[in-house]
Amino acid sequence: MRDRAARSAGVWHVDEALAARYVAGSAPEPDAWSLEKHIETCGACAVRVSAAVRGTAAGTVLADVRGAVLAAVAPPPPPPDVGRAPAIGFTARVLWAAGPALRGSWLAALVLVVVGAVGLAYATGFAGARPLLLALAPVLPPAGVAVSYGRYADPMHEIGAATPGGGLRLLLTRTAAVLAVSLPLLTLAGALLPDDTLGTPGAAAWLLPGLTLTLAALALGSYVGCRAAACAVGALWVLALAVPLLTSASAGAVGVSPSALTGPAAPAELSGYLARFLSGAAAQGLWAAGAAGCAALLVARRRSFDRPSFGGGGFAR
């Protein structure tokens, strides 16, 4: 009576005697029903009843049947490396973060410019190797940025841009990789070239203009995409160099004929204009101010790079 009163109050537990009677099939039906209902929520009592069942002949047979079924349907254990993502080496991670520029044609073009300038200077004695290198150097980093980011340059652009490290952060990482390769390589090539008597600026005179043009491409890229922005910046740089030379030559303002642009006087013309454009505190100060302005605009437009679909050539608002 006391056991049944405790069961009615919901505070009872299965003891060894009741578990034995239940396993043997001699427990009254109300007791068996109460036990089955109770072990649905009481783990300790369920363990006690299971232990009592395993101790019988029927429990041994059930254990054998269970083991045979599991052995028949369970898949074989996988090898230790199956299901584990392959380890990505440090070099592979660096190459992916650096972007397509350091894995494609841009790096080959950069090396070709460097080798070509040194080869022209030493193999043929061409006096315009240094001016040509300084004229080309500032537009090479923006070209590397153009082929580093965007859906036209990177087949995994949308996946990368949708990650927390995508957008402007990924773009700046790849820009830093481009600058880390191009700046020292081009500056070293300029330092290796023989000195000329044309008044060409030093090997490092292009560094601040190159940085400014790169930041300008990034800032403009927040509106029109990196590829279109780099093309626009490169075109403006070429026009800034070519138009004054063509104008001065055609007007005879510096005492040369138009044919001088393709003759021996052409390197001197280019060197003189680069000296006015790159040398001196005033010119470098203007380039520094331009770099600061482009960086400020890039910071203000940083949210424009957060869209996974941005970066190819469409406008971003």
Tab-separated table of C-alpha atoms in Angstrom:
chain	number	residue	atom	x	y	z
A	1	MET	CA	0.000	0.000	0.000
A	2	ARG	CA	2.835	2.364	0.855
A	3	ASP	CA	4.516	1.681	-2.540
A	4	ARG	CA	1.314	2.363	-4.408
A	5	ALA	CA	0.734	5.587	-2.438
A	6	ALA	CA	4.263	6.729	-3.281
A	7	ARG	CA	3.664	5.929	-6.959
A	8	SER	CA	0.474	7.952	-6.868
A	9	ALA	CA	2.402	10.905	-5.412
A	10	GLY	CA	5.089	10.584	-8.148
A	11	VAL	CA	8.043	10.246	-5.742
A	12	TRP	CA	8.785	6.525	-6.033
A	13	HIS	CA	11.617	4.667	-7.830
A	14	VAL	CA	12.031	1.135	-9.129
A	15	ASP	CA	13.756	-1.154	-6.679
A	16	GLU	CA	15.563	-4.411	-7.407
A	17	ALA	CA	12.587	-6.559	-6.422
A	18	LEU	CA	10.135	-4.773	-8.707
A	19	ALA	CA	12.659	-4.845	-11.574
A	20	ALA	CA	13.106	-8.607	-11.093
A	21	ARG	CA	9.344	-9.214	-11.050
A	22	TYR	CA	8.916	-7.071	-14.173
A	23	VAL	CA	11.627	-8.982	-16.039
A	24	ALA	CA	10.179	-12.310	-14.948
A	25	GLY	CA	6.690	-11.220	-16.025
A	26	SER	CA	5.209	-11.720	-12.575
A	27	ALA	CA	4.589	-8.038	-11.731
A	28	PRO	CA	0.891	-6.992	-11.617
A	29	GLU	CA	-0.259	-5.043	-14.649
A	30	PRO	CA	-0.712	-1.729	-12.741
A	31	ASP	CA	2.853	-2.070	-11.395
A	32	ALA	CA	4.223	-2.910	-14.834
A	33	TRP	CA	2.409	0.051	-16.409
A	34	SER	CA	3.708	2.391	-13.712
A	35	LEU	CA	7.252	1.088	-14.157
A	36	GLU	CA	7.178	1.544	-17.929
A	37	LYS	CA	5.846	5.068	-17.568
A	38	HIS	CA	8.361	5.933	-14.869
A	39	ILE	CA	11.513	4.809	-16.712
A	40	GLU	CA	10.618	7.147	-19.611
A	41	THR	CA	11.753	10.069	-17.443
A	42	CYS	CA	14.014	8.459	-14.823
A	43	GLY	CA	17.400	7.439	-16.162
A	44	ALA	CA	18.576	5.701	-12.984
A	45	CYS	CA	15.565	3.412	-12.882
A	46	ALA	CA	15.859	2.713	-16.630
A	47	VAL	CA	19.464	1.593	-16.086
A	48	ARG	CA	18.340	-0.662	-13.213
A	49	VAL	CA	15.633	-2.331	-15.327
A	50	SER	CA	18.021	-2.723	-18.306
A	51	ALA	CA	20.591	-4.410	-16.066
A	52	ALA	CA	17.924	-6.801	-14.829
A	53	VAL	CA	16.937	-7.640	-18.433
A	54	ARG	CA	20.557	-8.252	-19.513
A	55	GLY	CA	20.954	-10.736	-16.686
A	56	THR	CA	18.352	-13.087	-18.145
A	57	ALA	CA	18.639	-15.583	-20.986
A	58	ALA	CA	16.431	-13.394	-23.161
A	59	GLY	CA	18.745	-10.438	-22.525
A	60	THR	CA	21.736	-12.398	-23.789
A	61	VAL	CA	19.894	-13.362	-26.975
A	62	LEU	CA	18.780	-9.753	-27.528
A	63	ALA	CA	22.361	-8.514	-27.113
A	64	ASP	CA	23.593	-11.038	-29.704
A	65	VAL	CA	20.865	-10.025	-32.151
A	66	ARG	CA	21.610	-6.343	-31.635
A	67	GLY	CA	25.336	-6.860	-32.251
A	68	ALA	CA	24.660	-8.855	-35.435
A	69	VAL	CA	22.316	-6.183	-36.801
A	70	LEU	CA	24.773	-3.367	-36.097
A	71	ALA	CA	27.617	-5.306	-37.700
A	72	ALA	CA	25.502	-5.898	-40.824
A	73	VAL	CA	24.281	-2.327	-41.356
A	74	ALA	CA	27.037	-0.179	-39.856
A	75	PRO	CA	29.573	1.220	-42.405
A	76	PRO	CA	33.226	0.362	-41.933
A	77	PRO	CA	35.216	2.906	-39.949
A	78	PRO	CA	36.704	5.587	-42.219
A	79	PRO	CA	40.450	6.025	-42.552
A	80	PRO	CA	41.966	8.597	-40.207
A	81	ASP	CA	42.168	11.302	-42.914
A	82	VAL	CA	38.660	10.856	-44.350
A	83	GLY	CA	36.269	13.625	-43.390
A	84	ARG	CA	39.067	15.965	-42.468
A	85	ALA	CA	39.677	19.025	-44.609
A	86	PRO	CA	43.042	18.877	-46.341
A	87	ALA	CA	45.638	21.056	-44.704
A	88	ILE	CA	46.411	24.232	-46.646
A	89	GLY	CA	50.043	25.185	-46.509
A	90	PHE	CA	51.329	28.626	-45.665
A	91	THR	CA	52.501	29.243	-49.232
A	92	ALA	CA	49.058	28.389	-50.654
A	93	ARG	CA	47.353	30.741	-48.211
A	94	VAL	CA	49.756	33.557	-49.055
A	95	LEU	CA	49.241	33.065	-52.804
A	96	TRP	CA	45.467	33.082	-52.423
A	97	ALA	CA	45.534	36.215	-50.281
A	98	ALA	CA	47.914	37.911	-52.720
A	99	GLY	CA	45.352	37.493	-55.462
A	100	PRO	CA	45.503	36.724	-59.185
A	101	ALA	CA	48.016	39.493	-59.916
A	102	LEU	CA	50.942	37.600	-58.423
A	103	ARG	CA	49.857	34.389	-60.129
A	104	GLY	CA	49.191	35.693	-63.632
A	105	SER	CA	50.254	37.927	-66.457
A	106	TRP	CA	50.764	41.080	-64.396
A	107	LEU	CA	53.786	39.630	-62.617
A	108	ALA	CA	55.200	38.505	-65.967
A	109	ALA	CA	54.665	42.000	-67.386
A	110	LEU	CA	56.381	43.548	-64.370
A	111	VAL	CA	59.407	41.304	-64.778
A	112	LEU	CA	59.450	42.021	-68.518
A	113	VAL	CA	59.544	45.779	-67.898
A	114	VAL	CA	62.377	45.444	-65.399
A	115	VAL	CA	64.440	43.066	-67.521
A	116	GLY	CA	63.718	45.091	-70.653
A	117	ALA	CA	64.867	48.357	-69.086
A	118	VAL	CA	68.092	46.852	-67.760
A	119	GLY	CA	68.706	45.039	-71.030
A	120	LEU	CA	68.177	48.167	-73.128
A	121	ALA	CA	70.503	50.159	-70.929
A	122	TYR	CA	73.406	47.688	-70.854
A	123	ALA	CA	73.006	45.663	-74.038
A	124	THR	CA	72.235	48.489	-76.480
A	125	GLY	CA	73.344	51.558	-74.560
A	126	PHE	CA	69.914	53.147	-74.979
A	127	ALA	CA	69.936	56.434	-73.077
A	128	GLY	CA	66.189	56.528	-72.573
A	129	ALA	CA	65.936	53.364	-70.470
A	130	ARG	CA	65.726	55.257	-67.168
A	131	PRO	CA	63.144	57.837	-68.354
A	132	LEU	CA	60.970	55.117	-69.859
A	133	LEU	CA	61.131	53.060	-66.675
A	134	LEU	CA	60.155	56.056	-64.551
A	135	ALA	CA	57.313	56.845	-66.947
A	136	LEU	CA	55.918	53.309	-66.788
A	137	ALA	CA	56.551	52.563	-63.109
A	138	PRO	CA	53.688	54.608	-61.531
A	139	VAL	CA	50.968	52.849	-63.580
A	140	LEU	CA	52.149	49.292	-62.938
A	141	PRO	CA	50.809	49.013	-59.342
A	142	PRO	CA	47.287	50.220	-60.338
A	143	ALA	CA	47.366	47.676	-63.161
A	144	GLY	CA	48.166	44.978	-60.607
A	145	VAL	CA	45.219	46.098	-58.467
A	146	ALA	CA	42.956	45.940	-61.530
A	147	VAL	CA	43.713	42.249	-62.066
A	148	SER	CA	43.633	41.395	-58.357
A	149	TYR	CA	40.046	42.174	-57.406
A	150	GLY	CA	36.670	41.953	-59.081
A	151	ARG	CA	34.454	39.385	-60.716
A	152	TYR	CA	36.286	39.767	-64.038
A	153	ALA	CA	39.689	39.138	-62.467
A	154	ASP	CA	39.024	36.580	-59.733
A	155	PRO	CA	36.741	33.560	-60.379
A	156	MET	CA	36.169	33.270	-56.613
A	157	HIS	CA	35.373	36.949	-56.163
A	158	GLU	CA	31.763	36.573	-54.989
A	159	ILE	CA	32.684	33.842	-52.492
A	160	GLY	CA	35.595	35.830	-51.092
A	161	ALA	CA	33.662	39.107	-50.974
A	162	ALA	CA	30.846	37.449	-49.002
A	163	THR	CA	33.191	36.355	-46.215
A	164	PRO	CA	33.965	38.532	-43.168
A	165	GLY	CA	37.456	39.135	-44.557
A	166	GLY	CA	36.204	40.140	-48.005
A	167	GLY	CA	35.379	43.533	-49.423
A	168	LEU	CA	37.797	46.364	-48.765
A	169	ARG	CA	39.898	44.274	-46.398
A	170	LEU	CA	40.629	41.707	-49.111
A	171	LEU	CA	41.232	44.440	-51.666
A	172	LEU	CA	43.733	46.201	-49.398
A	173	THR	CA	45.492	42.898	-48.694
A	174	ARG	CA	45.947	42.253	-52.393
A	175	THR	CA	46.961	45.862	-53.009
A	176	ALA	CA	49.620	45.537	-50.320
A	177	ALA	CA	50.889	42.370	-52.021
A	178	VAL	CA	51.110	44.166	-55.356
A	179	LEU	CA	52.976	47.103	-53.796
A	180	ALA	CA	55.281	44.793	-51.852
A	181	VAL	CA	56.427	43.232	-55.127
A	182	SER	CA	56.377	46.184	-57.533
A	183	LEU	CA	57.857	48.957	-55.385
A	184	PRO	CA	61.162	47.302	-54.464
A	185	LEU	CA	61.569	45.575	-57.829
A	186	LEU	CA	61.060	48.692	-59.925
A	187	THR	CA	63.135	50.851	-57.580
A	188	LEU	CA	65.977	48.328	-57.653
A	189	ALA	CA	65.823	48.244	-61.442
A	190	GLY	CA	66.044	52.043	-61.543
A	191	ALA	CA	69.037	51.968	-59.198
A	192	LEU	CA	70.804	49.396	-61.394
A	193	LEU	CA	70.473	51.504	-64.527
A	194	PRO	CA	73.538	53.546	-65.440
A	195	ASP	CA	73.535	57.250	-64.669
A	196	ASP	CA	72.639	59.505	-67.566
A	197	THR	CA	73.323	63.129	-68.367
A	198	LEU	CA	69.686	63.929	-69.171
A	199	GLY	CA	68.705	65.097	-65.704
A	200	THR	CA	66.393	62.132	-65.112
A	201	PRO	CA	64.995	61.963	-61.536
A	202	GLY	CA	66.353	59.400	-59.119
A	203	ALA	CA	65.237	55.791	-58.938
A	204	ALA	CA	62.917	56.453	-55.974
A	205	ALA	CA	61.236	59.579	-57.370
A	206	TRP	CA	58.299	57.569	-58.693
A	207	LEU	CA	57.361	55.937	-55.355
A	208	LEU	CA	55.029	58.639	-54.047
A	209	PRO	CA	53.356	59.181	-57.447
A	210	GLY	CA	52.917	55.423	-57.793
A	211	LEU	CA	51.300	55.229	-54.360
A	212	THR	CA	49.049	58.170	-55.190
A	213	LEU	CA	47.885	56.619	-58.463
A	214	THR	CA	47.197	53.332	-56.668
A	215	LEU	CA	45.080	55.047	-54.019
A	216	ALA	CA	43.322	57.026	-56.751
A	217	ALA	CA	42.463	53.769	-58.518
A	218	LEU	CA	41.093	52.323	-55.263
A	219	ALA	CA	39.012	55.421	-54.494
A	220	LEU	CA	37.660	55.681	-58.024
A	221	GLY	CA	37.075	51.932	-57.975
A	222	SER	CA	34.481	52.413	-55.237
A	223	TYR	CA	32.338	54.062	-57.924
A	224	VAL	CA	33.084	52.245	-61.171
A	225	GLY	CA	34.957	49.084	-60.201
A	226	CYS	CA	38.675	48.421	-59.931
A	227	ARG	CA	39.283	47.502	-63.561
A	228	ALA	CA	37.636	50.599	-65.019
A	229	ALA	CA	39.249	52.814	-62.375
A	230	ALA	CA	42.750	51.483	-63.066
A	231	CYS	CA	42.262	51.989	-66.801
A	232	ALA	CA	41.092	55.565	-66.237
A	233	VAL	CA	44.006	56.379	-63.933
A	234	GLY	CA	46.506	54.853	-66.355
A	235	ALA	CA	45.028	56.770	-69.276
A	236	LEU	CA	45.211	60.052	-67.377
A	237	TRP	CA	48.848	59.405	-66.501
A	238	VAL	CA	49.737	58.674	-70.120
A	239	LEU	CA	47.910	61.787	-71.294
A	240	ALA	CA	49.632	63.889	-68.631
A	241	LEU	CA	52.993	62.796	-70.049
A	242	ALA	CA	52.205	62.633	-73.739
A	243	VAL	CA	50.099	65.741	-74.339
A	244	PRO	CA	52.661	68.311	-73.113
A	245	LEU	CA	55.438	66.586	-75.055
A	246	LEU	CA	53.399	66.517	-78.243
A	247	THR	CA	52.247	70.094	-77.762
A	248	SER	CA	55.695	71.471	-77.062
A	249	ALA	CA	57.224	69.566	-79.959
A	250	SER	CA	54.561	70.592	-82.448
A	251	ALA	CA	54.697	74.246	-81.394
A	252	GLY	CA	58.474	74.320	-81.273
A	253	ALA	CA	58.284	75.729	-77.760
A	254	VAL	CA	61.479	74.050	-76.655
A	255	GLY	CA	63.334	74.343	-79.928
A	256	VAL	CA	62.772	70.850	-81.281
A	257	SER	CA	60.813	69.512	-84.198
A	258	PRO	CA	58.032	66.921	-83.971
A	259	SER	CA	60.403	64.309	-85.295
A	260	ALA	CA	62.466	64.752	-82.151
A	261	LEU	CA	59.944	62.643	-80.282
A	262	THR	CA	61.248	59.608	-82.128
A	263	GLY	CA	64.842	60.716	-82.464
A	264	PRO	CA	67.774	61.131	-80.107
A	265	ALA	CA	66.163	64.141	-78.386
A	266	ALA	CA	63.128	62.148	-77.236
A	267	PRO	CA	64.760	60.785	-74.019
A	268	ALA	CA	65.929	64.285	-73.110
A	269	GLU	CA	62.415	65.670	-73.621
A	270	LEU	CA	60.906	62.928	-71.465
A	271	SER	CA	63.579	63.313	-68.779
A	272	GLY	CA	63.053	67.057	-68.568
A	273	TYR	CA	59.324	66.703	-68.197
A	274	LEU	CA	59.641	63.908	-65.604
A	275	ALA	CA	62.050	66.114	-63.651
A	276	ARG	CA	59.433	68.879	-63.480
A	277	PHE	CA	56.722	66.353	-62.711
A	278	LEU	CA	58.469	64.225	-60.070
A	279	SER	CA	61.471	66.060	-58.661
A	280	GLY	CA	61.525	68.714	-55.985
A	281	ALA	CA	59.730	69.340	-52.731
A	282	ALA	CA	56.811	71.111	-54.386
A	283	ALA	CA	56.044	68.247	-56.785
A	284	GLN	CA	56.419	65.590	-54.115
A	285	GLY	CA	54.287	67.649	-51.727
A	286	LEU	CA	51.478	67.779	-54.280
A	287	TRP	CA	51.697	64.023	-54.745
A	288	ALA	CA	51.568	63.546	-50.967
A	289	ALA	CA	48.488	65.771	-50.727
A	290	GLY	CA	46.867	63.798	-53.521
A	291	ALA	CA	47.613	60.522	-51.743
A	292	ALA	CA	46.070	61.832	-48.534
A	293	GLY	CA	42.952	63.005	-50.358
A	294	CYS	CA	42.507	59.683	-52.154
A	295	ALA	CA	42.979	57.794	-48.888
A	296	ALA	CA	40.329	59.946	-47.191
A	297	LEU	CA	37.891	59.317	-50.041
A	298	LEU	CA	38.604	55.598	-49.865
A	299	VAL	CA	37.801	55.570	-46.148
A	300	ALA	CA	34.564	57.455	-46.773
A	301	ARG	CA	33.588	54.984	-49.521
A	302	ARG	CA	34.675	51.820	-47.683
A	303	ARG	CA	31.130	50.410	-47.481
A	304	SER	CA	30.891	50.339	-51.263
A	305	PHE	CA	33.085	47.228	-51.389
A	306	ASP	CA	30.876	45.145	-49.059
A	307	ARG	CA	28.536	43.912	-51.799
A	308	PRO	CA	29.568	40.498	-53.200
A	309	SER	CA	28.425	41.557	-56.687
A	310	PHE	CA	30.630	44.670	-56.671
A	311	GLY	CA	34.073	44.864	-58.174
A	312	GLY	CA	33.670	44.134	-61.826
A	313	GLY	CA	32.658	47.297	-63.529
A	314	GLY	CA	29.180	48.273	-62.438
A	315	PHE	CA	28.435	51.305	-60.343
A	316	ALA	CA	28.166	50.927	-56.556
A	317	ARG	CA	26.075	53.256	-54.475
